[in-house]
XYZ file of C-alpha atoms in Angstrom:
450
model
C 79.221 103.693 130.278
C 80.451 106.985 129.682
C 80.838 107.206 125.716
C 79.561 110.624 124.226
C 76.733 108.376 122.143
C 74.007 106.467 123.451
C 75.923 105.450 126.611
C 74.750 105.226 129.869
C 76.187 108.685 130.832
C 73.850 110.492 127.617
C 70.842 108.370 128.668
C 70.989 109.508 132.205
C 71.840 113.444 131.158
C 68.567 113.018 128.682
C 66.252 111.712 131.578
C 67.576 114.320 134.333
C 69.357 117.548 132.703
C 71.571 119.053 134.507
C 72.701 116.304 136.586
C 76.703 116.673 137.346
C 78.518 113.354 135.766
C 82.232 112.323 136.886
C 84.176 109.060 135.908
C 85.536 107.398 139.139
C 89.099 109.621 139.639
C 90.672 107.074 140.813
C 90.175 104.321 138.248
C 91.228 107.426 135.726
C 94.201 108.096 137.491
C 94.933 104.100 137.747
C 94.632 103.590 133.182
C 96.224 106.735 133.203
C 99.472 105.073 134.625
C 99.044 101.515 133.299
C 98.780 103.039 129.788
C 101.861 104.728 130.258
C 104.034 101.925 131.552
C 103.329 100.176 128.129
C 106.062 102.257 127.082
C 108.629 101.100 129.375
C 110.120 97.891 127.923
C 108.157 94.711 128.815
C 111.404 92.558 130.581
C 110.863 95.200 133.378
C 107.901 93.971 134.140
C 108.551 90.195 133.178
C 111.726 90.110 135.364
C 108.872 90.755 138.160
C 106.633 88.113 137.112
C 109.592 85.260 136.825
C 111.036 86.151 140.273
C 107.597 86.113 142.078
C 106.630 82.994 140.315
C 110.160 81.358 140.881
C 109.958 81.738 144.892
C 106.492 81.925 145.583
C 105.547 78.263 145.185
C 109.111 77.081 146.945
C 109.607 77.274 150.867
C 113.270 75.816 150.239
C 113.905 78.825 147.642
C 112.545 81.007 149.536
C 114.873 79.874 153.033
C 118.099 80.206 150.349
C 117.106 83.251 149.383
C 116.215 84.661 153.262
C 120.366 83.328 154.080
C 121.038 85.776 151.078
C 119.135 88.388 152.399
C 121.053 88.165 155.510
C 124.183 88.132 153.999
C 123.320 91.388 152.563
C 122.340 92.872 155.957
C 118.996 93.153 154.485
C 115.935 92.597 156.295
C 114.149 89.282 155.269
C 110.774 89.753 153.047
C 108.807 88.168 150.340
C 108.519 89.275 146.584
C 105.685 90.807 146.278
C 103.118 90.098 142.947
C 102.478 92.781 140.561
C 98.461 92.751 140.301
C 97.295 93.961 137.169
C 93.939 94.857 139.101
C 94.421 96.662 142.310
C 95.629 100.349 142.150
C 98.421 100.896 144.434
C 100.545 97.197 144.168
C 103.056 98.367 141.398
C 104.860 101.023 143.156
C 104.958 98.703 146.255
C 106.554 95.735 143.911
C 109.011 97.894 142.189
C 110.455 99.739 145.872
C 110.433 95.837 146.988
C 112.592 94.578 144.473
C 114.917 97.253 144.547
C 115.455 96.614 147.978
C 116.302 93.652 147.397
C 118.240 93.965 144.272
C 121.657 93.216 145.617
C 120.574 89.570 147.615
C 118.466 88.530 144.751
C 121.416 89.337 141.885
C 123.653 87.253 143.897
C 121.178 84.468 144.631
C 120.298 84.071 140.803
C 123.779 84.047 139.816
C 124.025 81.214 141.945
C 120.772 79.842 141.410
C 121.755 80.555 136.927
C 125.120 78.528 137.564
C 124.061 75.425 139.484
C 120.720 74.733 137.694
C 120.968 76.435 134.043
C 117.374 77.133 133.743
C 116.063 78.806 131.198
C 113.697 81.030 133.715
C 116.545 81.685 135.909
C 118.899 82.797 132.974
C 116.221 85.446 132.523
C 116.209 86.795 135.973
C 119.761 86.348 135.887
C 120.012 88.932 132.905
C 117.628 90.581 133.970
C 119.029 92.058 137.684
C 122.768 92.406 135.998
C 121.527 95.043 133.440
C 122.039 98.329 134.893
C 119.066 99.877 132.338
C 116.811 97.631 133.944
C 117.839 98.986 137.504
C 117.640 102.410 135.650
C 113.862 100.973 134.571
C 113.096 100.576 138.225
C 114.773 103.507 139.760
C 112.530 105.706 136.912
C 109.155 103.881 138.267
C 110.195 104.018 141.864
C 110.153 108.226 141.760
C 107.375 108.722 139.130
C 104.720 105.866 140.559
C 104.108 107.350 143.992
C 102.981 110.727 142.229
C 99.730 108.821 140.421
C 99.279 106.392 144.169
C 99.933 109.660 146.215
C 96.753 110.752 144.133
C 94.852 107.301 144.299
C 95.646 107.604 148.576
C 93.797 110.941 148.754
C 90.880 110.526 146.646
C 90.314 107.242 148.038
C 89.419 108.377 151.599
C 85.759 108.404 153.373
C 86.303 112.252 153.927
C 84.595 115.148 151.281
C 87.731 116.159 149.048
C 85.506 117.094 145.483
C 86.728 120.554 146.176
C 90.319 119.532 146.206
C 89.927 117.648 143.194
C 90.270 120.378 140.477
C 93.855 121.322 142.370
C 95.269 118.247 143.041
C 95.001 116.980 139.298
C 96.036 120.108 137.735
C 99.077 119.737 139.970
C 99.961 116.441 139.200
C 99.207 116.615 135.443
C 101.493 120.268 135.848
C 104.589 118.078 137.479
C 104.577 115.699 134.679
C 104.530 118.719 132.140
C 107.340 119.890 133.967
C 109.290 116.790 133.610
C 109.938 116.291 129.954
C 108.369 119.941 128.567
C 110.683 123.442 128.605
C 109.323 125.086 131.858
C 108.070 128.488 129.825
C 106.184 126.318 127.737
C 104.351 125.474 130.471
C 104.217 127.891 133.033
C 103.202 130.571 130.590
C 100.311 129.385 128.764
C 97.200 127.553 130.193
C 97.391 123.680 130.747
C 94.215 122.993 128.772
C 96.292 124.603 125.770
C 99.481 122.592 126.204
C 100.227 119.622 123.902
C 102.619 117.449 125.791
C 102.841 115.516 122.092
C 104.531 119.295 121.143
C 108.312 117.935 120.029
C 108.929 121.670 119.433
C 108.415 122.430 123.226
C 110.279 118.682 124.580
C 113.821 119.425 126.776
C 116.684 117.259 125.546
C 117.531 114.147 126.706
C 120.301 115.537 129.063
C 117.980 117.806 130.419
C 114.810 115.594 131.181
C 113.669 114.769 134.613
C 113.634 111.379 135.993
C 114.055 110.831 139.586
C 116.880 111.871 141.930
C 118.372 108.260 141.585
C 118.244 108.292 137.820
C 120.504 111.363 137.645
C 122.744 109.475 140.297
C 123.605 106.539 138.239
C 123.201 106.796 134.530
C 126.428 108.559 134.371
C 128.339 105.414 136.041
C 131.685 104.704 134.297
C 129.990 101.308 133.264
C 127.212 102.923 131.108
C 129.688 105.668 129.697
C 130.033 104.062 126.276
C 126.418 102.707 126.123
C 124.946 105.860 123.911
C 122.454 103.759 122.108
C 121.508 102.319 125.145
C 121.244 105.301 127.062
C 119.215 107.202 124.068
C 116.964 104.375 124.223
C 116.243 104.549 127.890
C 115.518 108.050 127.475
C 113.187 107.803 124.637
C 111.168 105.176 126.765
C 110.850 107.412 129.442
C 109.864 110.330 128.124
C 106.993 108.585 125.988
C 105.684 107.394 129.603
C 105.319 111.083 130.584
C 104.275 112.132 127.536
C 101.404 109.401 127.064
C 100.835 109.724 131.058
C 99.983 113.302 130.265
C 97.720 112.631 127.637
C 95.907 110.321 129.220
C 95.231 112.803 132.040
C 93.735 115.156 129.987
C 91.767 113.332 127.798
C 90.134 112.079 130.856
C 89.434 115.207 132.284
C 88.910 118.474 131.716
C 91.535 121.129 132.974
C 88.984 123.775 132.599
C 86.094 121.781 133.932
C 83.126 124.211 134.656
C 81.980 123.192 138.283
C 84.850 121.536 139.708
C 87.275 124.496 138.677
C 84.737 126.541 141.233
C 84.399 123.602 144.407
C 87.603 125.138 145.978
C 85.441 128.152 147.464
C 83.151 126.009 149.626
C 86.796 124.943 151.209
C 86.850 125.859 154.875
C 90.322 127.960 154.270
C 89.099 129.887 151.448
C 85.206 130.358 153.184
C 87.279 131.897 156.035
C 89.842 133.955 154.042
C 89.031 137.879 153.381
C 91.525 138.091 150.793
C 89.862 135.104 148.719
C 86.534 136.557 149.135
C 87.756 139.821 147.259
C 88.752 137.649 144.074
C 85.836 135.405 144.522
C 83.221 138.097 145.668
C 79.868 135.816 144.129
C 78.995 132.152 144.047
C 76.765 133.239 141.080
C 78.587 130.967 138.432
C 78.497 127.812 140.758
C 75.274 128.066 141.644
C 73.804 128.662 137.880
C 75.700 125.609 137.225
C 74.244 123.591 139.691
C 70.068 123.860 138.662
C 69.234 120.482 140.165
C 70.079 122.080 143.593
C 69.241 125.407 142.908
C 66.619 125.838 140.063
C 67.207 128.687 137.546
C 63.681 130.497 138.123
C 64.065 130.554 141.824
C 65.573 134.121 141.520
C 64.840 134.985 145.299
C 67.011 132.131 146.858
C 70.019 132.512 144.884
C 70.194 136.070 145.502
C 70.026 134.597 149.598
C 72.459 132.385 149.126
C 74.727 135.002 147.317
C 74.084 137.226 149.680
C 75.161 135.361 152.610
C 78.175 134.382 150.898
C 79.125 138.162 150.371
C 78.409 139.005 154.092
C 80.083 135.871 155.198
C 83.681 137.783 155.905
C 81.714 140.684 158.064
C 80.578 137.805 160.234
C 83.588 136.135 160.535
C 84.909 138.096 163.747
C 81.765 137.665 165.581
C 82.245 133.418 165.157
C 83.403 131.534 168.244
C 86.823 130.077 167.624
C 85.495 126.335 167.155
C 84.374 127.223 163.721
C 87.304 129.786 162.418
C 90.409 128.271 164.696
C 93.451 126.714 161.910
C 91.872 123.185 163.584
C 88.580 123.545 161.132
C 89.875 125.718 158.871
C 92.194 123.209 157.666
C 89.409 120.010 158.082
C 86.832 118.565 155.896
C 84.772 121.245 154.270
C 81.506 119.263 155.288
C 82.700 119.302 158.927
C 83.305 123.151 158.343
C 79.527 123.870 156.785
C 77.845 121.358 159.181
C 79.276 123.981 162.146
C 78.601 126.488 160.317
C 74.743 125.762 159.712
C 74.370 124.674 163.613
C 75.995 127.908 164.902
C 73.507 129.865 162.662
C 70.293 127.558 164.222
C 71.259 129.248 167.645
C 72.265 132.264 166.700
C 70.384 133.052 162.998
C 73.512 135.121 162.069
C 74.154 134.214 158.703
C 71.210 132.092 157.302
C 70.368 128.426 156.607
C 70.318 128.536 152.548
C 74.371 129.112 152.004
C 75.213 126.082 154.310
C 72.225 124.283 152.731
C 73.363 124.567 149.304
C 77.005 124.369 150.421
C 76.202 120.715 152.016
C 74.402 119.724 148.736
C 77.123 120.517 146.421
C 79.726 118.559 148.336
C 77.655 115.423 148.021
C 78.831 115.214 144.862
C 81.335 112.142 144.685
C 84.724 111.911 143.966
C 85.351 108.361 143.200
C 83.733 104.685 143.358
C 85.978 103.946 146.037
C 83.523 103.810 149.277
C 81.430 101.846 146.950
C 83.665 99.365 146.004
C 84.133 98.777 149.585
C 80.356 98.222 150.563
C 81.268 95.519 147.636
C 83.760 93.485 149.561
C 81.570 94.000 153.051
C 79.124 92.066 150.759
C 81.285 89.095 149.617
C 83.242 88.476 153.300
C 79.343 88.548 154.598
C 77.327 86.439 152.266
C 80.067 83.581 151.144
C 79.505 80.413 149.912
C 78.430 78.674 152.974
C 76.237 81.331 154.037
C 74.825 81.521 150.996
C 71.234 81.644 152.152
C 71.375 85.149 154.016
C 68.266 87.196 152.742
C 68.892 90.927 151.526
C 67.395 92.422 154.566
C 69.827 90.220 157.082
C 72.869 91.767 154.824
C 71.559 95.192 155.028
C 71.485 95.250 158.566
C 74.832 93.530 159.085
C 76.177 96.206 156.994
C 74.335 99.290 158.502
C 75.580 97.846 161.943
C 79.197 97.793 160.618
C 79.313 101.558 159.800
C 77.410 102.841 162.513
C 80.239 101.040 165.238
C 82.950 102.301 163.163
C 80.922 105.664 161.985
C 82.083 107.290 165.765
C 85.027 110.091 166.218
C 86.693 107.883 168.899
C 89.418 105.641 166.573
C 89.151 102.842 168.956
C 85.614 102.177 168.569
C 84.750 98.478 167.961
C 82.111 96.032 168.573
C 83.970 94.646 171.900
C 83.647 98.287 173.641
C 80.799 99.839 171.811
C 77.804 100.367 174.009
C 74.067 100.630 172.027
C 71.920 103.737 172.975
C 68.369 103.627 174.788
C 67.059 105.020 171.836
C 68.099 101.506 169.789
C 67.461 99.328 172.725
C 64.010 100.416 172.662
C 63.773 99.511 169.008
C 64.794 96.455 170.018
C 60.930 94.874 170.020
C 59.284 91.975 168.346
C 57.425 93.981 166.065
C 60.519 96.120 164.748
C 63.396 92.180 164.617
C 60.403 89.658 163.667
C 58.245 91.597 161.707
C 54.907 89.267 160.391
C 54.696 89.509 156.715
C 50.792 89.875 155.830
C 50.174 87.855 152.651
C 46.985 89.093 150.773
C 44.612 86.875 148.934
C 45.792 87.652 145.568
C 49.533 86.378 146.754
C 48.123 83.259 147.394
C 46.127 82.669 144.477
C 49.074 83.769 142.709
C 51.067 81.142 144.299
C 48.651 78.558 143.969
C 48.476 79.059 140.185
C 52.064 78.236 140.280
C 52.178 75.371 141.813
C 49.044 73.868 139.296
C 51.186 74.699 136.257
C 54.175 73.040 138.139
């Protein structure tokens, strides 16, 4: 799909240059984690597996382990499965079991004594090593960076021009983590080499979680060096191949997305970011299947308005430049923007134009992937037969009740306009299908070679 030779990507930038091509950031961000917890040891993730498995199928396990639970003073819940597919289930797994660790240790070491099992020896083993709890304590502080991530870029709202930020940031914080802080603070990220073993902090100085620091130095692990240097070595080749997975996937200095953040509402509305950003030259060259090179006069009108945009600031009403939409969703911001200038003609159509255009651009597959599973609850097996066009409209119905500001809109209180009752007609729901001559022969001629 996206290979550098004869991919889908190269086929699609030969048929329409200048198109603007980004992998789904949220599947990135996912391989960029499950690649890196290959480096944690695999009974972490095993000692998962064989407790899920061992209750899930058992309601009488599953009541011994609940008078456990309550033993424990610990609120009664299910082992969750660790999905190998679905982005945001491993953090949610690992913050389950360890808070449960206590009631299931002591319910295995029962379970271990009275049945000696070979699957509950290796829970057993499993939930009394205190590495493995330091395993799990490591996961539980650096998985909700990468689903922290995955959260924000998977929402309906326009966040491309946050994207550039957000994944320097996070790629920055794991830098930070096992890399010597001048190292990384003084040179560019696209020229740091997390691999660098000249630049890595020592093993007493790495970061791994407030709870990490909190127990490895427990009397019981003082004498456990090997152990301990092992640990370390596993984590630290998590961060390090978690970083390098980040930026081979994208680009720290990417070209158009480094430049998104102006067409922010914040920065739009800030003087000060105006004087370091006085042109929108360089995006807009970049963008030619918006703005085409040769047209000279419009992208001197949309720089233009861009430069006069702080003078005209003051003279907005204070439901475009109040803290309310300054701090919203850019497209809400522009959108206002472009309407106030309709009444008014203060500023000029082409900046919000353009603007609106750029921030089509997509962030993730996310909102697709949804339509997806609209698609498979609608048309299931024993409704098999719905045609495309009965889908469609099922699906177009669905957004449009839940497309209004009002968070309790729902099909129970929404109320249809007089504009869409009077579409209502025979014409428009049972449309006749005319079927032309050369259909039928065409048909015919089927059914004689049948």
């Amino acid at each position: 799909m996206m290979g550098s030779k004869n991919s889908v990507a190269t086929r699609f930038n030969q048929m329409c240059p200048g198109i603007f091509i980004l992998k789904c950031i949220c599947h990135s961000a996912h391989l960029c984690a499950s690649e890196a917890c290959k480096q944690i040891p695999r009974s972490c993730e095993d000692m998962a597996r064989n407790i899920f498995n061992f209750l899930h199928s058992s309601a009488k396990r599953q009541s011994t382990l609940k008078q456990f639970q309550l033993f424990m003073d610990l609120k009664p819940k299910k082992i969750l499965h660790p999905s190998q597919t679905r982005w945001l289930s491993l953090e949610a797994v690992v913050n389950r079991i360890l808070e449960q660790w206590e009631a299931l240790r002591l319910y295995f070491n029962d379970t271990y004594l009275d049945q000696k099992l070979f699957s509950t020896e290796q829970i057993y083993n499993s939930l009394n090593d205190k590495f493995i709890k330091l395993y799990f304590f490591f996961l539980a502080w650096i998985l909700p960076k990468f689903n922290e991530f995955n959260k924000y870029f998977q929402t309906q709202k326009v966040v491309i021009n946050d994207l550039h930020d957000k994944i320097r940031l996070l790629y920055q914080e794991i830098l930070l983590s096992f890399l010597k802080r001048n190292y990384v603070m003084q040179n560019d990220l696209s020229s740091v080499r997390p691999d660098n073993g000249e630049h890595h902090l020592p093993d007493s100085q790495l970061y791994l979680g407030a709870q990490v620091l909190k127990y490895i130095n427990v009397p019981e692990l003082a004498n456990k060096n090997v152990e301990k240097k092992h640990f370390f070595k596993s984590c630290r080749y998590f961060l390090q191949t978690a970083a390098l997975e980040l930026k081979k996937r994208y680009n720290m200095d990417d070209p158009v997305l480094s430049k998104l953040p102006s067409l922010s509402a914040k920065n739009a509305l800030s003087i000060e970011y105006h004087d370091s950003h006085p042109t929108l030259v360089p995006l807009i060259s970049l963008m030619t299947r918006i703005v085409p090179e040769n047209n000279v006069e419009l992208i001197q009108k949309i720089d233009d308005q861009w430069r006069s945009l702080p003078l005209k600031i003051m003279h907005m009403p204070d439901s475009i430049t109040n803290l309310q939409y300054a701090n919203g969703s850019a497209d809400i911001f522009w959108s206002n923007i472009k309407d106030y200038d309709i009444k008014t003609e203060a500023i000029g159509q082409e900046l919000p134009d353009f603007a609106l255009s750029v921030l089509c651009l997509p962030h993730s597959n996310a909102d697709c992937e949804r339509i997806f599973s609209s698609v498979n609850a609608i048309k299931t097996k024993y409704r098999n037969k719905l045609i495309t066009e009965t889908i469609n409209g099922t699906i177009l119905t669905k957004e449009c009740i839940k497309g209004g500001r009002s968070q309790t809109k729902n099909c129970v209180n929404f109320v249809p306009s007089k504009l869409m009752i009077n579409r209502m007609t025979s014409n428009t729901l049972y449309p006749k299908k005319e079927i032309s001559s050369e259909n039928i022969s065409l048909k015919v001629l089927g059914l004689c070679n049948l």
